[in-house]
PDB file of C-alpha atoms in Angstrom:
ATOM      1  CA  MET Y   1      32.040  44.401 -22.314  1.00  0.00           C
ATOM      2  CA  GLU Y   2      30.796  41.875 -19.094  1.00  0.00           C
ATOM      3  CA  ARG Y   3      26.847  40.298 -18.552  1.00  0.00           C
ATOM      4  CA  SER Y   4      26.097  39.437 -15.396  1.00  0.00           C
ATOM      5  CA  ALA Y   5      24.472  35.830 -14.672  1.00  0.00           C
ATOM      6  CA  THR Y   6      22.073  34.151 -12.801  1.00  0.00           C
ATOM      7  CA  SER Y   7      22.635  31.347 -10.955  1.00  0.00           C
ATOM      8  CA  PRO Y   8      20.089  28.828 -11.179  1.00  0.00           C
ATOM      9  CA  SER Y   9      20.215  28.271  -8.411  1.00  0.00           C
ATOM     10  CA  ALA Y  10      18.342  31.943  -7.782  1.00  0.00           C
ATOM     11  CA  LEU Y  11      15.992  31.542  -9.927  1.00  0.00           C
ATOM     12  CA  THR Y  12      14.393  28.445  -9.262  1.00  0.00           C
ATOM     13  CA  GLY Y  13      13.960  29.965  -5.126  1.00  0.00           C
ATOM     14  CA  ALA Y  14      12.622  33.337  -6.692  1.00  0.00           C
ATOM     15  CA  ALA Y  15      10.003  31.495  -8.297  1.00  0.00           C
ATOM     16  CA  LYS Y  16       9.116  28.927  -4.721  1.00  0.00           C
ATOM     17  CA  GLY Y  17       8.504  31.984  -3.770  1.00  0.00           C
ATOM     18  CA  ASN Y  18       6.731  33.369  -6.133  1.00  0.00           C
ATOM     19  CA  GLY Y  19       3.992  30.966  -6.110  1.00  0.00           C
ATOM     20  CA  ASP Y  20       3.941  29.919  -2.391  1.00  0.00           C
ATOM     21  CA  ALA Y  21       3.376  33.904  -2.613  1.00  0.00           C
ATOM     22  CA  VAL Y  22       0.258  33.287  -4.616  1.00  0.00           C
ATOM     23  CA  PHE Y  23       0.028  30.098  -2.760  1.00  0.00           C
ATOM     24  CA  ALA Y  24      -1.108  31.618   0.120  1.00  0.00           C
ATOM     25  CA  ALA Y  25      -3.129  34.386  -1.610  1.00  0.00           C
ATOM     26  CA  ILE Y  26      -4.883  31.690  -2.330  1.00  0.00           C
ATOM     27  CA  VAL Y  27      -6.081  29.810   0.317  1.00  0.00           C
ATOM     28  CA  ARG Y  28      -6.123  33.173   2.238  1.00  0.00           C
ATOM     29  CA  PHE Y  29      -8.761  34.337   0.544  1.00  0.00           C
ATOM     30  CA  SER Y  30     -11.335  31.374   0.328  1.00  0.00           C
ATOM     31  CA  ALA Y  31     -10.585  31.730   4.219  1.00  0.00           C
ATOM     32  CA  ALA Y  32     -12.108  34.570   3.572  1.00  0.00           C
ATOM     33  CA  LEU Y  33     -14.861  33.369   0.839  1.00  0.00           C
ATOM     34  CA  ILE Y  34     -16.004  30.818   3.471  1.00  0.00           C
ATOM     35  CA  LEU Y  35     -16.940  33.370   7.086  1.00  0.00           C
ATOM     36  CA  LEU Y  36     -18.388  35.963   3.930  1.00  0.00           C
ATOM     37  CA  GLY Y  37     -20.728  33.667   3.355  1.00  0.00           C
ATOM     38  CA  LEU Y  38     -21.644  32.762   6.740  1.00  0.00           C
ATOM     39  CA  GLY Y  39     -21.711  36.378   7.947  1.00  0.00           C
ATOM     40  CA  GLY Y  40     -23.710  37.462   4.199  1.00  0.00           C
ATOM     41  CA  MET Y  41     -26.662  34.016   5.539  1.00  0.00           C
ATOM     42  CA  VAL Y  42     -26.529  35.746   8.916  1.00  0.00           C
ATOM     43  CA  ALA Y  43     -27.065  39.434   8.165  1.00  0.00           C
ATOM     44  CA  VAL Y  44     -29.468  38.345   5.443  1.00  0.00           C
ATOM     45  CA  MET Y  45     -31.905  36.492   7.903  1.00  0.00           C
ATOM     46  CA  ALA Y  46     -31.574  38.601  10.599  1.00  0.00           C
ATOM     47  CA  TRP Y  47     -32.435  41.216   8.282  1.00  0.00           C
ATOM     48  CA  GLY Y  48     -35.391  39.967   6.836  1.00  0.00           C
ATOM     49  CA  ALA Y  49     -36.489  38.760  10.878  1.00  0.00           C
ATOM     50  CA  ARG Y  50     -36.599  41.692  11.911  1.00  0.00           C
ATOM     51  CA  GLY Y  51     -39.758  42.703  11.254  1.00  0.00           C
ATOM     52  CA  ALA Y  52     -41.396  38.877  12.998  1.00  0.00           C
ATOM     53  CA  PHE Y  53     -39.015  40.232  16.031  1.00  0.00           C
ATOM     54  CA  ALA Y  54     -39.872  43.825  16.360  1.00  0.00           C
ATOM     55  CA  ARG Y  55     -43.373  42.885  16.125  1.00  0.00           C
ATOM     56  CA  PHE Y  56     -43.501  40.004  18.823  1.00  0.00           C
ATOM     57  CA  GLY Y  57     -40.157  41.006  20.302  1.00  0.00           C
ATOM     58  CA  PRO Y  58     -38.291  37.767  22.478  1.00  0.00           C
ATOM     59  CA  GLY Y  59     -41.891  36.344  22.794  1.00  0.00           C
ATOM     60  CA  PHE Y  60     -41.791  34.857  18.864  1.00  0.00           C
ATOM     61  CA  VAL Y  61     -39.690  31.750  20.588  1.00  0.00           C
ATOM     62  CA  PHE Y  62     -41.408  30.803  23.345  1.00  0.00           C
ATOM     63  CA  ASP Y  63     -44.634  31.407  21.168  1.00  0.00           C
ATOM     64  CA  LYS Y  64     -46.490  28.472  20.220  1.00  0.00           C
ATOM     65  CA  ALA Y  65     -49.262  29.787  18.268  1.00  0.00           C
ATOM     66  CA  TRP Y  66     -48.691  29.974  14.022  1.00  0.00           C
ATOM     67  CA  ASN Y  67     -51.348  31.652  12.172  1.00  0.00           C
ATOM     68  CA  PRO Y  68     -51.805  33.473   8.806  1.00  0.00           C
ATOM     69  CA  VAL Y  69     -55.023  34.133   8.763  1.00  0.00           C
ATOM     70  CA  THR Y  70     -54.937  36.217  13.303  1.00  0.00           C
ATOM     71  CA  GLN Y  71     -51.488  37.219  11.759  1.00  0.00           C
ATOM     72  CA  HIS Y  72     -50.166  35.551  15.306  1.00  0.00           C
ATOM     73  CA  PHE Y  73     -46.860  33.289  14.340  1.00  0.00           C
ATOM     74  CA  GLY Y  74     -44.976  32.288  17.053  1.00  0.00           C
ATOM     75  CA  ALA Y  75     -41.742  29.446  16.589  1.00  0.00           C
ATOM     76  CA  ALA Y  76     -41.655  26.784  19.807  1.00  0.00           C
ATOM     77  CA  ALA Y  77     -44.189  24.379  18.695  1.00  0.00           C
ATOM     78  CA  PRO Y  78     -41.343  24.324  15.266  1.00  0.00           C
ATOM     79  CA  MET Y  79     -37.667  24.146  17.090  1.00  0.00           C
ATOM     80  CA  PHE Y  80     -39.185  22.068  19.660  1.00  0.00           C
ATOM     81  CA  GLY Y  81     -40.310  19.372  16.756  1.00  0.00           C
ATOM     82  CA  THR Y  82     -36.883  19.954  15.111  1.00  0.00           C
ATOM     83  CA  VAL Y  83     -34.575  19.827  19.406  1.00  0.00           C
ATOM     84  CA  ILE Y  84     -37.148  16.149  20.203  1.00  0.00           C
ATOM     85  CA  THR Y  85     -36.769  14.668  16.045  1.00  0.00           C
ATOM     86  CA  ALA Y  86     -33.273  15.259  15.759  1.00  0.00           C
ATOM     87  CA  LEU Y  87     -32.602  14.034  19.338  1.00  0.00           C
ATOM     88  CA  LEU Y  88     -34.320  10.343  18.106  1.00  0.00           C
ATOM     89  CA  ALA Y  89     -32.398  10.614  15.230  1.00  0.00           C
ATOM     90  CA  ILE Y  90     -29.248  10.901  16.472  1.00  0.00           C
ATOM     91  CA  LEU Y  91     -30.380   8.536  19.540  1.00  0.00           C
ATOM     92  CA  LEU Y  92     -31.301   5.823  16.641  1.00  0.00           C
ATOM     93  CA  ALA Y  93     -28.277   6.630  14.205  1.00  0.00           C
ATOM     94  CA  VAL Y  94     -24.664   6.359  16.913  1.00  0.00           C
ATOM     95  CA  PRO Y  95     -25.341   3.100  18.221  1.00  0.00           C
ATOM     96  CA  LEU Y  96     -26.621   1.653  14.557  1.00  0.00           C
ATOM     97  CA  ALA Y  97     -23.789   3.566  13.231  1.00  0.00           C
ATOM     98  CA  PHE Y  98     -20.504   2.838  16.135  1.00  0.00           C
ATOM     99  CA  GLY Y  99     -21.956  -1.120  15.544  1.00  0.00           C
ATOM    100  CA  ILE Y 100     -22.575  -1.644  11.969  1.00  0.00           C
ATOM    101  CA  ALA Y 101     -18.237   0.938  11.273  1.00  0.00           C
ATOM    102  CA  VAL Y 102     -16.495  -1.543  13.887  1.00  0.00           C
ATOM    103  CA  TRP Y 103     -17.727  -4.691  12.157  1.00  0.00           C
ATOM    104  CA  LEU Y 104     -16.730  -3.911   9.112  1.00  0.00           C
ATOM    105  CA  THR Y 105     -13.452  -2.638  10.292  1.00  0.00           C
ATOM    106  CA  GLU Y 106     -12.459  -5.911  13.087  1.00  0.00           C
ATOM    107  CA  ILE Y 107     -14.356  -7.862  12.264  1.00  0.00           C
ATOM    108  CA  ALA Y 108     -15.513  -8.764   8.150  1.00  0.00           C
ATOM    109  CA  SER Y 109     -13.661 -10.132   6.119  1.00  0.00           C
ATOM    110  CA  ALA Y 110     -11.989  -7.312   4.307  1.00  0.00           C
ATOM    111  CA  ARG Y 111     -13.603  -8.166   0.748  1.00  0.00           C
ATOM    112  CA  ILE Y 112     -17.250  -8.223   2.562  1.00  0.00           C
ATOM    113  CA  ALA Y 113     -16.587  -4.827   5.068  1.00  0.00           C
ATOM    114  CA  GLY Y 114     -15.246  -3.295   0.708  1.00  0.00           C
ATOM    115  CA  VAL Y 115     -18.901  -3.750  -0.580  1.00  0.00           C
ATOM    116  CA  ILE Y 116     -20.735  -3.241   2.174  1.00  0.00           C
ATOM    117  CA  GLY Y 117     -18.129   0.098   2.566  1.00  0.00           C
ATOM    118  CA  THR Y 118     -19.730   0.977  -0.948  1.00  0.00           C
ATOM    119  CA  LEU Y 119     -23.120   0.327  -0.489  1.00  0.00           C
ATOM    120  CA  ILE Y 120     -22.598   2.576   2.674  1.00  0.00           C
ATOM    121  CA  GLN Y 121     -22.055   5.441   1.014  1.00  0.00           C
ATOM    122  CA  LEU Y 122     -24.205   4.380  -1.884  1.00  0.00           C
ATOM    123  CA  LEU Y 123     -26.643   4.851   0.382  1.00  0.00           C
ATOM    124  CA  ALA Y 124     -25.576   8.490   1.849  1.00  0.00           C
ATOM    125  CA  ALA Y 125     -26.047  10.196  -1.397  1.00  0.00           C
ATOM    126  CA  VAL Y 126     -29.213   9.444  -2.303  1.00  0.00           C
ATOM    127  CA  PRO Y 127     -32.074  11.540  -2.099  1.00  0.00           C
ATOM    128  CA  SER Y 128     -33.612  12.911   0.765  1.00  0.00           C
ATOM    129  CA  ILE Y 129     -36.972  13.350  -1.056  1.00  0.00           C
ATOM    130  CA  ILE Y 130     -37.038   9.151  -1.591  1.00  0.00           C
ATOM    131  CA  PHE Y 131     -36.614   8.669   2.028  1.00  0.00           C
ATOM    132  CA  GLY Y 132     -38.920  10.615   2.367  1.00  0.00           C
ATOM    133  CA  MET Y 133     -41.270   8.837  -0.613  1.00  0.00           C
ATOM    134  CA  TRP Y 134     -40.133   5.281   0.835  1.00  0.00           C
ATOM    135  CA  GLY Y 135     -41.211   6.823   4.997  1.00  0.00           C
ATOM    136  CA  PHE Y 136     -44.862   7.817   3.974  1.00  0.00           C
ATOM    137  CA  ALA Y 137     -45.315   3.963   1.831  1.00  0.00           C
ATOM    138  CA  VAL Y 138     -43.548   1.549   3.537  1.00  0.00           C
ATOM    139  CA  LEU Y 139     -43.182   3.344   7.096  1.00  0.00           C
ATOM    140  CA  VAL Y 140     -46.055   5.049   7.802  1.00  0.00           C
ATOM    141  CA  PRO Y 141     -48.844   2.298   7.407  1.00  0.00           C
ATOM    142  CA  PHE Y 142     -45.662  -0.158   9.916  1.00  0.00           C
ATOM    143  CA  MET Y 143     -45.981   2.715  12.577  1.00  0.00           C
ATOM    144  CA  ALA Y 144     -50.089   3.164  12.262  1.00  0.00           C
ATOM    145  CA  HIS Y 145     -50.615  -1.267  12.182  1.00  0.00           C
ATOM    146  CA  TYR Y 146     -47.933  -1.772  13.862  1.00  0.00           C
ATOM    147  CA  VAL Y 147     -45.310  -0.072  16.334  1.00  0.00           C
ATOM    148  CA  GLU Y 148     -48.172   2.390  17.730  1.00  0.00           C
ATOM    149  CA  PRO Y 149     -50.955   0.480  18.772  1.00  0.00           C
ATOM    150  CA  LEU Y 150     -47.755  -2.642  20.565  1.00  0.00           C
ATOM    151  CA  ALA Y 151     -46.501   0.380  22.344  1.00  0.00           C
ATOM    152  CA  SER Y 152     -49.405   2.502  22.558  1.00  0.00           C
ATOM    153  CA  HIS Y 153     -50.550  -1.512  25.138  1.00  0.00           C
ATOM    154  CA  THR Y 154     -47.298  -2.120  26.737  1.00  0.00           C
ATOM    155  CA  LEU Y 155     -45.216   0.981  26.640  1.00  0.00           C
ATOM    156  CA  GLY Y 156     -48.325   3.456  27.345  1.00  0.00           C
ATOM    157  CA  ARG Y 157     -48.699   1.523  30.343  1.00  0.00           C
ATOM    158  CA  VAL Y 158     -45.545   1.941  32.308  1.00  0.00           C
ATOM    159  CA  PRO Y 159     -45.348   5.248  35.005  1.00  0.00           C
ATOM    160  CA  GLY Y 160     -43.481   7.716  33.779  1.00  0.00           C
ATOM    161  CA  ILE Y 161     -42.171   7.016  30.420  1.00  0.00           C
ATOM    162  CA  GLY Y 162     -46.440   6.546  29.829  1.00  0.00           C
ATOM    163  CA  THR Y 163     -46.662   9.767  28.665  1.00  0.00           C
ATOM    164  CA  LEU Y 164     -44.577   9.514  25.462  1.00  0.00           C
ATOM    165  CA  PHE Y 165     -46.672   6.114  24.062  1.00  0.00           C
ATOM    166  CA  ARG Y 166     -50.181   7.539  23.820  1.00  0.00           C
ATOM    167  CA  GLY Y 167     -51.868   8.543  21.358  1.00  0.00           C
ATOM    168  CA  ALA Y 168     -53.875   7.537  18.087  1.00  0.00           C
ATOM    169  CA  PRO Y 169     -51.804   5.526  16.454  1.00  0.00           C
ATOM    170  CA  TYR Y 170     -51.778   7.673  13.377  1.00  0.00           C
ATOM    171  CA  GLY Y 171     -48.405   6.416  11.684  1.00  0.00           C
ATOM    172  CA  THR Y 172     -47.612   9.866  11.289  1.00  0.00           C
ATOM    173  CA  GLY Y 173     -45.566  12.265  14.417  1.00  0.00           C
ATOM    174  CA  PHE Y 174     -42.392  12.456  15.582  1.00  0.00           C
ATOM    175  CA  LEU Y 175     -41.458   9.136  16.441  1.00  0.00           C
ATOM    176  CA  THR Y 176     -41.379   8.028  12.954  1.00  0.00           C
ATOM    177  CA  GLY Y 177     -39.661  11.751  11.229  1.00  0.00           C
ATOM    178  CA  GLY Y 178     -36.608  10.652  14.086  1.00  0.00           C
ATOM    179  CA  MET Y 179     -36.912   7.154  13.125  1.00  0.00           C
ATOM    180  CA  ILE Y 180     -36.295   8.628   8.896  1.00  0.00           C
ATOM    181  CA  LEU Y 181     -34.056  10.668   9.538  1.00  0.00           C
ATOM    182  CA  ALA Y 182     -31.032   8.178  11.436  1.00  0.00           C
ATOM    183  CA  VAL Y 183     -31.864   6.357   8.366  1.00  0.00           C
ATOM    184  CA  MET Y 184     -30.813   9.449   6.744  1.00  0.00           C
ATOM    185  CA  ILE Y 185     -28.029   9.871   8.556  1.00  0.00           C
ATOM    186  CA  THR Y 186     -26.128   6.322   9.805  1.00  0.00           C
ATOM    187  CA  PRO Y 187     -24.091   6.598   6.388  1.00  0.00           C
ATOM    188  CA  PHE Y 188     -22.741   9.505   7.164  1.00  0.00           C
ATOM    189  CA  ILE Y 189     -21.744   8.481  10.762  1.00  0.00           C
ATOM    190  CA  CYS Y 190     -20.878   5.312  10.147  1.00  0.00           C
ATOM    191  CA  ALA Y 191     -18.948   6.245   6.898  1.00  0.00           C
ATOM    192  CA  VAL Y 192     -16.840   8.521   8.882  1.00  0.00           C
ATOM    193  CA  MET Y 193     -16.916   6.405  12.266  1.00  0.00           C
ATOM    194  CA  ARG Y 194     -15.615   3.439   9.675  1.00  0.00           C
ATOM    195  CA  ASP Y 195     -12.719   6.377   7.985  1.00  0.00           C
ATOM    196  CA  VAL Y 196     -11.396   7.072  11.050  1.00  0.00           C
ATOM    197  CA  PHE Y 197     -11.127   3.804  13.030  1.00  0.00           C
ATOM    198  CA  LEU Y 198      -9.336   1.957   9.635  1.00  0.00           C
ATOM    199  CA  SER Y 199      -6.402   5.413  10.330  1.00  0.00           C
ATOM    200  CA  ILE Y 200      -5.842   3.635  13.794  1.00  0.00           C
ATOM    201  CA  PRO Y 201      -2.834   1.791  14.242  1.00  0.00           C
ATOM    202  CA  ALA Y 202      -2.170  -0.912  13.438  1.00  0.00           C
ATOM    203  CA  VAL Y 203       0.155  -1.539  16.332  1.00  0.00           C
ATOM    204  CA  LEU Y 204      -2.105  -0.601  19.136  1.00  0.00           C
ATOM    205  CA  LYS Y 205      -4.878  -3.131  19.050  1.00  0.00           C
ATOM    206  CA  GLU Y 206      -2.194  -5.597  18.171  1.00  0.00           C
ATOM    207  CA  SER Y 207      -0.509  -4.466  21.453  1.00  0.00           C
ATOM    208  CA  ALA Y 208      -3.709  -4.929  22.742  1.00  0.00           C
ATOM    209  CA  TYR Y 209      -4.726  -7.693  22.610  1.00  0.00           C
ATOM    210  CA  GLY Y 210      -0.838  -9.450  23.050  1.00  0.00           C
ATOM    211  CA  LEU Y 211      -1.784  -8.386  26.487  1.00  0.00           C
ATOM    212  CA  GLY Y 212      -4.710 -10.574  26.394  1.00  0.00           C
ATOM    213  CA  MET Y 213      -7.624  -7.986  26.404  1.00  0.00           C
ATOM    214  CA  THR Y 214     -11.150  -8.467  24.566  1.00  0.00           C
ATOM    215  CA  ARG Y 215     -12.364  -7.263  21.775  1.00  0.00           C
ATOM    216  CA  TRP Y 216     -14.733  -4.695  23.835  1.00  0.00           C
ATOM    217  CA  GLU Y 217     -11.700  -3.897  25.962  1.00  0.00           C
ATOM    218  CA  VAL Y 218     -10.073  -3.037  22.747  1.00  0.00           C
ATOM    219  CA  VAL Y 219     -13.122  -0.827  21.503  1.00  0.00           C
ATOM    220  CA  ARG Y 220     -13.526   0.802  25.070  1.00  0.00           C
ATOM    221  CA  ARG Y 221      -9.951   1.887  25.936  1.00  0.00           C
ATOM    222  CA  ILE Y 222      -7.540   1.798  22.225  1.00  0.00           C
ATOM    223  CA  ILE Y 223     -10.197   2.740  19.875  1.00  0.00           C
ATOM    224  CA  LEU Y 224     -12.961   4.950  21.248  1.00  0.00           C
ATOM    225  CA  PRO Y 225     -10.295   6.747  23.390  1.00  0.00           C
ATOM    226  CA  TRP Y 226      -7.793   7.250  20.270  1.00  0.00           C
ATOM    227  CA  SER Y 227     -10.582   8.505  17.831  1.00  0.00           C
ATOM    228  CA  ARG Y 228     -12.528  10.096  20.209  1.00  0.00           C
ATOM    229  CA  SER Y 229     -12.623  13.877  18.159  1.00  0.00           C
ATOM    230  CA  SER Y 230     -13.531  12.477  14.622  1.00  0.00           C
ATOM    231  CA  VAL Y 231     -16.409  10.010  16.273  1.00  0.00           C
ATOM    232  CA  VAL Y 232     -17.658  13.098  17.716  1.00  0.00           C
ATOM    233  CA  GLY Y 233     -17.349  14.998  14.948  1.00  0.00           C
ATOM    234  CA  GLY Y 234     -18.962  12.327  12.457  1.00  0.00           C
ATOM    235  CA  VAL Y 235     -21.738  12.638  14.927  1.00  0.00           C
ATOM    236  CA  MET Y 236     -21.870  16.737  14.695  1.00  0.00           C
ATOM    237  CA  LEU Y 237     -22.789  15.754  11.106  1.00  0.00           C
ATOM    238  CA  GLY Y 238     -25.249  13.395  11.510  1.00  0.00           C
ATOM    239  CA  LEU Y 239     -27.085  16.151  14.229  1.00  0.00           C
ATOM    240  CA  GLY Y 240     -26.543  19.486  11.377  1.00  0.00           C
ATOM    241  CA  ARG Y 241     -28.722  17.179   8.442  1.00  0.00           C
ATOM    242  CA  ALA Y 242     -30.990  16.170  10.944  1.00  0.00           C
ATOM    243  CA  LEU Y 243     -31.519  19.559  12.123  1.00  0.00           C
ATOM    244  CA  GLY Y 244     -32.165  20.810   8.826  1.00  0.00           C
ATOM    245  CA  GLU Y 245     -33.388  18.166   7.065  1.00  0.00           C
ATOM    246  CA  THR Y 246     -36.793  19.039   4.883  1.00  0.00           C
ATOM    247  CA  MET Y 247     -38.095  17.274   2.287  1.00  0.00           C
ATOM    248  CA  ALA Y 248     -37.990  13.618   3.792  1.00  0.00           C
ATOM    249  CA  ILE Y 249     -39.242  14.946   7.484  1.00  0.00           C
ATOM    250  CA  THR Y 250     -41.953  16.679   5.839  1.00  0.00           C
ATOM    251  CA  PHE Y 251     -43.759  13.372   4.661  1.00  0.00           C
ATOM    252  CA  VAL Y 252     -43.818  11.697   7.863  1.00  0.00           C
ATOM    253  CA  ILE Y 253     -43.984  13.862  10.400  1.00  0.00           C
ATOM    254  CA  GLY Y 254     -48.143  15.651   9.974  1.00  0.00           C
ATOM    255  CA  ASN Y 255     -46.893  19.314   9.341  1.00  0.00           C
ATOM    256  CA  ALA Y 256     -49.189  20.170  12.567  1.00  0.00           C
ATOM    257  CA  ASN Y 257     -47.785  23.369  15.300  1.00  0.00           C
ATOM    258  CA  HIS Y 258     -48.039  21.884  17.669  1.00  0.00           C
ATOM    259  CA  ILE Y 259     -46.344  21.016  21.538  1.00  0.00           C
ATOM    260  CA  GLY Y 260     -47.082  16.713  22.935  1.00  0.00           C
ATOM    261  CA  TRP Y 261     -44.832  14.690  25.006  1.00  0.00           C
ATOM    262  CA  SER Y 262     -46.213  11.932  22.352  1.00  0.00           C
ATOM    263  CA  LEU Y 263     -43.640  10.349  20.006  1.00  0.00           C
ATOM    264  CA  PHE Y 264     -46.742   9.616  18.137  1.00  0.00           C
ATOM    265  CA  SER Y 265     -48.002  13.416  18.234  1.00  0.00           C
ATOM    266  CA  PRO Y 266     -48.155  15.292  14.494  1.00  0.00           C
ATOM    267  CA  GLY Y 267     -45.607  17.476  15.226  1.00  0.00           C
ATOM    268  CA  ASN Y 268     -43.828  20.195  13.068  1.00  0.00           C
ATOM    269  CA  THR Y 269     -39.563  20.863  12.065  1.00  0.00           C
ATOM    270  CA  ILE Y 270     -38.510  24.752  11.338  1.00  0.00           C
ATOM    271  CA  ALA Y 271     -37.492  23.163   7.653  1.00  0.00           C
ATOM    272  CA  SER Y 272     -40.914  21.741   7.577  1.00  0.00           C
ATOM    273  CA  LEU Y 273     -42.106  24.226   8.062  1.00  0.00           C
ATOM    274  CA  ILE Y 274     -40.750  26.610   5.189  1.00  0.00           C
ATOM    275  CA  ALA Y 275     -40.914  24.290   3.090  1.00  0.00           C
ATOM    276  CA  LEU Y 276     -44.046  24.294   3.352  1.00  0.00           C
ATOM    277  CA  GLU Y 277     -45.351  28.565   3.390  1.00  0.00           C
ATOM    278  CA  PHE Y 278     -42.170  29.815   2.129  1.00  0.00           C
ATOM    279  CA  PRO Y 279     -43.960  29.475  -1.626  1.00  0.00           C
ATOM    280  CA  GLU Y 280     -47.309  31.143  -0.285  1.00  0.00           C
ATOM    281  CA  SER Y 281     -45.223  34.559   1.675  1.00  0.00           C
ATOM    282  CA  ALA Y 282     -45.068  37.404  -0.148  1.00  0.00           C
ATOM    283  CA  VAL Y 283     -41.684  39.831   0.657  1.00  0.00           C
ATOM    284  CA  GLY Y 284     -42.778  41.940   2.614  1.00  0.00           C
ATOM    285  CA  SER Y 285     -45.014  40.228   5.226  1.00  0.00           C
ATOM    286  CA  LEU Y 286     -45.520  39.877   8.236  1.00  0.00           C
ATOM    287  CA  LYS Y 287     -45.283  36.213   7.972  1.00  0.00           C
ATOM    288  CA  PHE Y 288     -42.151  35.451   6.022  1.00  0.00           C
ATOM    289  CA  SER Y 289     -40.576  38.019   8.904  1.00  0.00           C
ATOM    290  CA  SER Y 290     -41.503  34.605  11.121  1.00  0.00           C
ATOM    291  CA  LEU Y 291     -40.115  32.758   8.784  1.00  0.00           C
ATOM    292  CA  MET Y 292     -36.657  34.589   8.194  1.00  0.00           C
ATOM    293  CA  ALA Y 293     -37.129  34.585  11.958  1.00  0.00           C
ATOM    294  CA  ALA Y 294     -37.544  31.161  11.882  1.00  0.00           C
ATOM    295  CA  GLY Y 295     -34.711  30.323   9.936  1.00  0.00           C
ATOM    296  CA  PHE Y 296     -32.414  32.567  11.977  1.00  0.00           C
ATOM    297  CA  LEU Y 297     -32.957  30.739  14.588  1.00  0.00           C
ATOM    298  CA  LEU Y 298     -32.680  27.093  13.019  1.00  0.00           C
ATOM    299  CA  MET Y 299     -29.215  28.994  12.174  1.00  0.00           C
ATOM    300  CA  LEU Y 300     -28.376  29.432  16.417  1.00  0.00           C
ATOM    301  CA  ILE Y 301     -29.507  26.073  16.454  1.00  0.00           C
ATOM    302  CA  SER Y 302     -26.749  23.988  14.542  1.00  0.00           C
ATOM    303  CA  LEU Y 303     -24.660  27.024  15.902  1.00  0.00           C
ATOM    304  CA  GLY Y 304     -24.793  25.905  20.345  1.00  0.00           C
ATOM    305  CA  THR Y 305     -24.712  22.129  19.178  1.00  0.00           C
ATOM    306  CA  LEU Y 306     -21.603  23.562  17.486  1.00  0.00           C
ATOM    307  CA  VAL Y 307     -20.474  25.202  20.045  1.00  0.00           C
ATOM    308  CA  CYS Y 308     -21.141  22.413  22.745  1.00  0.00           C
ATOM    309  CA  SER Y 309     -19.554  19.420  21.123  1.00  0.00           C
ATOM    310  CA  ARG Y 310     -15.933  21.444  21.211  1.00  0.00           C
ATOM    311  CA  LEU Y 311     -17.198  22.635  24.481  1.00  0.00           C
ATOM    312  CA  LEU Y 312     -17.057  19.154  25.467  1.00  0.00           C
ATOM    313  CA  LEU Y 313     -14.200  18.182  23.615  1.00  0.00           C
ATOM    314  CA  ARG Y 314     -12.217  20.278  25.426  1.00  0.00           C
ATOM    315  CA  THR Y 315     -13.502  19.828  29.266  1.00  0.00           C
ATOM    316  CA  LYS Y 316     -13.008  16.191  27.466  1.00  0.00           C
ATOM    317  CA  ALA Y 317      -9.396  16.038  27.115  1.00  0.00           C
ATOM    318  CA  ALA Y 318      -8.087  18.975  29.478  1.00  0.00           C
ATOM    319  CA  GLY Y 319      -9.760  16.338  32.029  1.00  0.00           C
ATOM    320  CA  ARG Y 320      -6.847  13.695  31.141  1.00  0.00           C
TER     321      ARG Y 320
END
């Protein structure tokens, strides 16, 4: 009686095929789970916001009033504060993070760069409420006693930009909020830039130096073009955190539903508004629906910034 024998190579091939199928199923499920989770969050926010949009319509986006007593709500003021503080944070954080990353990768010794790089990563892990407490205890008095009075007496008299630096020096406001956000997001942006700068092939930089380029020319013509997409990704990571930051900005922005062009004016953001008002809102009430609508608008703002960054990268890539 003859028995059929299966070769070891056939068994190994079958096992590999089964393993590949299982792995493919797992990664497909993971991707689908992310999409389902994101879609579920958007659907929940949109469904919860239906009462506010039905009551106020498109005017909810442009109305700056937020009055729980009269049940009149609008998202213009917190949206304005969210965008202004996030832009201020990016303007302050990106140059600082870029300078630190270039110094760590191109100038500092390996030992010092390792220590400073570790400290930056530890700074990124500090809870946001700690930044808020530090900002309220240290940054707000410093701004009120020194920075804002000086800026008001100097820059406040300059035609054109003087409006941005006028107002009572309370210490809290858009500028202080942007500064605390900049302190928070700088480690994130710097860590991404540092990692991508370290991944650039050394032969590219050595060839550039061999041709007589200065360090700044190497950074501008070699490092930045090679790492453009990753740098933009790091900046968008920081911008995303700045847009959605809650506790740190709540401590220092002043929490007033107000639209003002002075950087010293107290204001509000969508995240801080939700944090302060959500615990006092009854489920199903108009105020609850308005807060859900504000959160939905915050998601749209974040999505819009991501889309704009992708389009910017595609435009630059097409122009090369």
